[in-house]
Amino acid sequence: MHPALHPGSPPPADDEDVEVVLRAVPELAFFPELAPCVPTDAVTGPWPPTREAFAGRDFEALRAAALRGLEALADRAERERSGGTAFLVRTLTYFLVGPAALPAVEHPLLVALLLRSAARAHEGADTALEIARAMDRWG
Amino acid sequence: MLGLRFSRLVHAAIASGALLLGACTDAPGDTETETESETDSGDTDTTTGPDPTTGFPPPPPPPPGDITPPAIAAVTMIDAFTLQLSFTEAIAPVDTVNPKRFRLSLARGYFGNYGGQPATYLRDLQYYNLVEYCPPPPPGCYYDPVPYYCYYGGCYYQPQPIGVADVFNHYADPTQVILSLTAPIQPSLCNILQAPDDPLVDFVLHLHYASGGLAQITDLAGLPLPSLADAWVKDPNNNYYNYLNAAPFSNFNPFLPIPCTLF
């Protein structure tokens, strides 16, 4: 598991730490609190899919589900005293809803969840490593 | 790319105070105290200037001479054996400069954020500068029909290291310095610079320089050229060096990739 997501991990202390914590998004997408957020509608096409594969979709349900999942993860972070998880959850929530909300295809957690839904159609693709590689090629 | 864009947004939000690194801020009283003390000291500094009632201030010191050290502005290939360094100002004679202060690397930058950390990987040129070598067949193989043992595979590629053999001032332009190389740059090296297989990876040919000590590169005022990613020069027996967890090529200051214009 990414060290920032471990119980008892310290919060980031500087810019370099922030960079390290932000890279934990693919693994965070596999936490059980976010499992119900993975969309169930099938995505066809080659792996890895690009953002164009999701064009024209309505992401509001996904956004609402992700928000609930992040609230549950915030409870976990507090319970486990995980500063890294708490920072990541706070950051992802900040850019999920409110005035700073990003489009779904620009939000790393929503992209990771969309990729997980697409990975179901590809043998061996629904792993944190494959999702991470697909995020790097997302564009 | 997604990770880079998001990272910039996060750092901007942290800088603006919209996002906090830790869950709790410092006690407000402490912050205010620090701010006040800083403000107080600033006020004190402002009021401790020369007393205007004591007479005219001393004349200002004469303007200093050249206080700007030289810098490399560009590195270009003249031919397969020669590099040309363009400087921001005229350079003193380099006759005594040890060419081992320079070293070339093939730097590979990885731009991903999630599938691997952004980093710069330095590699010795010998792994990419390949020379085709075709050993002559043994004498018996000139006969016809050719014996079976003469089909030995023919040519193969072997690595060829490149070092800096000598350093010269340009004969006409004092802002230029010429580096001659110990071996020619081969097409295989240029091929990898021009066509990386992975869009998240970029290859550049880059020069490194170590300053310090005697007989270094200086301008006409004696100010030395600063080092340029000199860890690669100071460890000449190491053919690998990694700058992990940093923006690709951020170890180069200035970043001056050498374009391949030969093939």
mmCIF file of N, CA and C in Angstrom, chain B residues 170-232:
data_model
loop_
_atom_site.group_PDB
_atom_site.id
_atom_site.type_symbol
_atom_site.label_atom_id
_atom_site.label_comp_id
_atom_site.label_asym_id
_atom_site.label_seq_id
_atom_site.Cartn_x
_atom_site.Cartn_y
_atom_site.Cartn_z
ATOM 1 N N HIS B 170 36.985 29.581 -29.328
ATOM 2 C CA HIS B 170 36.691 29.782 -30.750
ATOM 3 C C HIS B 170 37.717 30.754 -31.321
ATOM 4 N N TYR B 171 38.154 30.520 -32.557
ATOM 5 C CA TYR B 171 39.232 31.341 -33.113
ATOM 6 C C TYR B 171 38.807 32.786 -33.335
ATOM 7 N N ALA B 172 37.507 33.045 -33.489
ATOM 8 C CA ALA B 172 37.065 34.408 -33.817
ATOM 9 C C ALA B 172 36.104 34.974 -32.778
ATOM 10 N N ASP B 173 35.247 34.151 -32.212
ATOM 11 C CA ASP B 173 34.196 34.646 -31.325
ATOM 12 C C ASP B 173 34.559 34.330 -29.870
ATOM 13 N N PRO B 174 34.860 35.347 -29.048
ATOM 14 C CA PRO B 174 35.279 35.056 -27.662
ATOM 15 C C PRO B 174 34.163 34.501 -26.775
ATOM 16 N N THR B 175 32.910 34.538 -27.247
ATOM 17 C CA THR B 175 31.817 33.981 -26.434
ATOM 18 C C THR B 175 31.560 32.510 -26.768
ATOM 19 N N GLN B 176 32.407 31.928 -27.604
ATOM 20 C CA GLN B 176 32.195 30.533 -28.000
ATOM 21 C C GLN B 176 33.385 29.687 -27.544
ATOM 22 N N VAL B 177 33.060 28.465 -27.113
ATOM 23 C CA VAL B 177 34.088 27.492 -26.751
ATOM 24 C C VAL B 177 33.775 26.202 -27.502
ATOM 25 N N ILE B 178 34.821 25.551 -27.964
ATOM 26 C CA ILE B 178 34.664 24.338 -28.765
ATOM 27 C C ILE B 178 35.115 23.134 -27.929
ATOM 28 N N LEU B 179 34.320 22.090 -27.949
ATOM 29 C CA LEU B 179 34.693 20.825 -27.305
ATOM 30 C C LEU B 179 34.890 19.783 -28.397
ATOM 31 N N SER B 180 36.039 19.132 -28.381
ATOM 32 C CA SER B 180 36.212 18.009 -29.307
ATOM 33 C C SER B 180 35.985 16.716 -28.528
ATOM 34 N N LEU B 181 35.393 15.766 -29.183
ATOM 35 C CA LEU B 181 34.982 14.529 -28.526
ATOM 36 C C LEU B 181 35.966 13.403 -28.816
ATOM 37 N N THR B 182 35.981 12.420 -27.941
ATOM 38 C CA THR B 182 36.909 11.292 -28.100
ATOM 39 C C THR B 182 36.427 10.302 -29.146
ATOM 40 N N ALA B 183 35.139 10.325 -29.469
ATOM 41 C CA ALA B 183 34.583 9.388 -30.451
ATOM 42 C C ALA B 183 33.412 10.092 -31.130
ATOM 43 N N PRO B 184 33.100 9.693 -32.351
ATOM 44 C CA PRO B 184 32.022 10.399 -33.052
ATOM 45 C C PRO B 184 30.638 10.021 -32.537
ATOM 46 N N ILE B 185 29.733 10.961 -32.678
ATOM 47 C CA ILE B 185 28.321 10.700 -32.382
ATOM 48 C C ILE B 185 27.751 9.856 -33.515
ATOM 49 N N GLN B 186 27.105 8.767 -33.154
ATOM 50 C CA GLN B 186 26.598 7.826 -34.150
ATOM 51 C C GLN B 186 25.104 8.048 -34.417
ATOM 52 N N PRO B 187 24.616 7.599 -35.571
ATOM 53 C CA PRO B 187 23.179 7.735 -35.857
ATOM 54 C C PRO B 187 22.294 7.072 -34.806
ATOM 55 N N SER B 188 22.761 5.997 -34.199
ATOM 56 C CA SER B 188 21.918 5.305 -33.205
ATOM 57 C C SER B 188 21.595 6.227 -32.031
ATOM 58 N N LEU B 189 22.548 7.093 -31.659
ATOM 59 C CA LEU B 189 22.293 8.017 -30.553
ATOM 60 C C LEU B 189 21.258 9.068 -30.962
ATOM 61 N N CYS B 190 21.399 9.578 -32.173
ATOM 62 C CA CYS B 190 20.431 10.584 -32.629
ATOM 63 C C CYS B 190 19.045 9.972 -32.797
ATOM 64 N N ASN B 191 18.987 8.712 -33.217
ATOM 65 C CA ASN B 191 17.683 8.082 -33.419
ATOM 66 C C ASN B 191 16.880 8.054 -32.123
ATOM 67 N N ILE B 192 17.546 7.749 -31.030
ATOM 68 C CA ILE B 192 16.809 7.636 -29.776
ATOM 69 C C ILE B 192 16.394 9.014 -29.251
ATOM 70 N N LEU B 193 17.160 10.049 -29.633
ATOM 71 C CA LEU B 193 16.779 11.403 -29.214
ATOM 72 C C LEU B 193 15.534 11.871 -29.957
ATOM 73 N N GLN B 194 15.406 11.428 -31.191
ATOM 74 C CA GLN B 194 14.350 11.973 -32.045
ATOM 75 C C GLN B 194 13.071 11.165 -32.017
ATOM 76 N N ALA B 195 13.103 9.952 -31.513
ATOM 77 C CA ALA B 195 11.896 9.128 -31.589
ATOM 78 C C ALA B 195 11.722 8.282 -30.335
ATOM 79 N N PRO B 196 11.365 8.912 -29.206
ATOM 80 C CA PRO B 196 11.082 8.086 -28.030
ATOM 81 C C PRO B 196 9.819 7.249 -28.256
ATOM 82 N N ASP B 197 9.846 6.014 -27.753
ATOM 83 C CA ASP B 197 8.727 5.100 -27.979
ATOM 84 C C ASP B 197 7.504 5.489 -27.166
ATOM 85 N N ASP B 198 7.714 6.041 -26.001
ATOM 86 C CA ASP B 198 6.621 6.273 -25.053
ATOM 87 C C ASP B 198 6.356 7.779 -24.955
ATOM 88 N N PRO B 199 5.095 8.221 -25.096
ATOM 89 C CA PRO B 199 4.827 9.667 -25.010
ATOM 90 C C PRO B 199 5.112 10.257 -23.631
ATOM 91 N N LEU B 200 5.220 9.407 -22.612
ATOM 92 C CA LEU B 200 5.515 9.920 -21.272
ATOM 93 C C LEU B 200 7.010 10.046 -21.017
ATOM 94 N N VAL B 201 7.801 9.662 -22.009
ATOM 95 C CA VAL B 201 9.256 9.637 -21.833
ATOM 96 C C VAL B 201 9.891 10.539 -22.884
ATOM 97 N N ASP B 202 10.888 11.289 -22.450
ATOM 98 C CA ASP B 202 11.627 12.115 -23.399
ATOM 99 C C ASP B 202 13.124 11.891 -23.163
ATOM 100 N N PHE B 203 13.861 11.836 -24.233
ATOM 101 C CA PHE B 203 15.312 11.671 -24.150
ATOM 102 C C PHE B 203 15.988 12.950 -24.614
ATOM 103 N N VAL B 204 17.001 13.375 -23.905
ATOM 104 C CA VAL B 204 17.801 14.503 -24.370
ATOM 105 C C VAL B 204 19.280 14.182 -24.160
ATOM 106 N N LEU B 205 20.087 14.754 -25.027
ATOM 107 C CA LEU B 205 21.534 14.716 -24.848
ATOM 108 C C LEU B 205 21.911 15.997 -24.116
ATOM 109 N N HIS B 206 22.664 15.869 -23.018
ATOM 110 C CA HIS B 206 22.940 17.058 -22.214
ATOM 111 C C HIS B 206 24.390 17.066 -21.760
ATOM 112 N N LEU B 207 24.920 18.269 -21.626
ATOM 113 C CA LEU B 207 26.282 18.459 -21.157
ATOM 114 C C LEU B 207 26.272 18.735 -19.656
ATOM 115 N N HIS B 208 27.288 18.206 -18.973
ATOM 116 C CA HIS B 208 27.468 18.462 -17.539
ATOM 117 C C HIS B 208 28.829 19.137 -17.355
ATOM 118 N N TYR B 209 28.925 19.932 -16.298
ATOM 119 C CA TYR B 209 30.180 20.648 -16.056
ATOM 120 C C TYR B 209 30.381 20.786 -14.549
ATOM 121 N N ALA B 210 31.614 20.591 -14.130
ATOM 122 C CA ALA B 210 31.959 20.747 -12.710
ATOM 123 C C ALA B 210 32.913 21.926 -12.560
ATOM 124 N N SER B 211 32.543 22.875 -11.723
ATOM 125 C CA SER B 211 33.405 24.032 -11.473
ATOM 126 C C SER B 211 34.210 23.791 -10.198
ATOM 127 N N GLY B 212 34.981 24.814 -9.805
ATOM 128 C CA GLY B 212 35.746 24.724 -8.566
ATOM 129 C C GLY B 212 37.224 24.487 -8.830
ATOM 130 N N GLY B 213 38.043 24.857 -7.860
ATOM 131 C CA GLY B 213 39.477 24.640 -7.970
ATOM 132 C C GLY B 213 40.130 25.578 -8.964
ATOM 133 N N LEU B 214 41.321 25.197 -9.397
ATOM 134 C CA LEU B 214 42.063 26.015 -10.342
ATOM 135 C C LEU B 214 41.701 25.610 -11.767
ATOM 136 N N ALA B 215 42.061 26.461 -12.710
ATOM 137 C CA ALA B 215 41.921 26.172 -14.140
ATOM 138 C C ALA B 215 40.503 25.766 -14.494
ATOM 139 N N GLN B 216 39.564 26.577 -14.083
ATOM 140 C CA GLN B 216 38.188 26.340 -14.496
ATOM 141 C C GLN B 216 37.796 27.395 -15.531
ATOM 142 N N ILE B 217 36.621 27.266 -16.081
ATOM 143 C CA ILE B 217 36.167 28.231 -17.083
ATOM 144 C C ILE B 217 35.704 29.498 -16.379
ATOM 145 N N THR B 218 36.249 30.629 -16.804
ATOM 146 C CA THR B 218 35.877 31.916 -16.206
ATOM 147 C C THR B 218 35.620 32.925 -17.317
ATOM 148 N N ASP B 219 34.976 34.028 -16.921
ATOM 149 C CA ASP B 219 34.859 35.129 -17.870
ATOM 150 C C ASP B 219 36.114 36.004 -17.772
ATOM 151 N N LEU B 220 36.127 37.097 -18.471
ATOM 152 C CA LEU B 220 37.333 37.921 -18.513
ATOM 153 C C LEU B 220 37.622 38.586 -17.174
ATOM 154 N N ALA B 221 36.586 38.697 -16.312
ATOM 155 C CA ALA B 221 36.789 39.258 -14.977
ATOM 156 C C ALA B 221 37.190 38.192 -13.963
ATOM 157 N N GLY B 222 37.313 36.959 -14.392
ATOM 158 C CA GLY B 222 37.713 35.885 -13.487
ATOM 159 C C GLY B 222 36.571 35.218 -12.763
ATOM 160 N N LEU B 223 35.340 35.567 -13.094
ATOM 161 C CA LEU B 223 34.198 34.928 -12.432
ATOM 162 C C LEU B 223 33.954 33.554 -13.042
ATOM 163 N N PRO B 224 33.824 32.531 -12.223
ATOM 164 C CA PRO B 224 33.757 31.169 -12.760
ATOM 165 C C PRO B 224 32.365 30.817 -13.301
ATOM 166 N N LEU B 225 32.388 29.924 -14.279
ATOM 167 C CA LEU B 225 31.144 29.344 -14.780
ATOM 168 C C LEU B 225 30.584 28.404 -13.707
ATOM 169 N N PRO B 226 29.318 28.564 -13.298
ATOM 170 C CA PRO B 226 28.775 27.667 -12.259
ATOM 171 C C PRO B 226 28.675 26.230 -12.771
ATOM 172 N N SER B 227 28.631 25.315 -11.825
ATOM 173 C CA SER B 227 28.484 23.901 -12.181
ATOM 174 C C SER B 227 27.132 23.669 -12.835
ATOM 175 N N LEU B 228 27.098 22.611 -13.643
ATOM 176 C CA LEU B 228 25.860 22.235 -14.309
ATOM 177 C C LEU B 228 25.666 20.729 -14.092
ATOM 178 N N ALA B 229 24.777 20.390 -13.154
ATOM 179 C CA ALA B 229 24.497 18.978 -12.828
ATOM 180 C C ALA B 229 25.807 18.204 -12.672
ATOM 181 N N ASP B 230 26.667 18.684 -11.770
ATOM 182 C CA ASP B 230 28.033 18.181 -11.722
ATOM 183 C C ASP B 230 28.191 16.826 -11.031
ATOM 184 N N ALA B 231 27.148 16.306 -10.406
ATOM 185 C CA ALA B 231 27.278 14.983 -9.785
ATOM 186 C C ALA B 231 27.664 13.930 -10.823
ATOM 187 N N TRP B 232 27.209 14.124 -12.029
ATOM 188 C CA TRP B 232 27.516 13.185 -13.112
ATOM 189 C C TRP B 232 28.998 13.246 -13.469
#
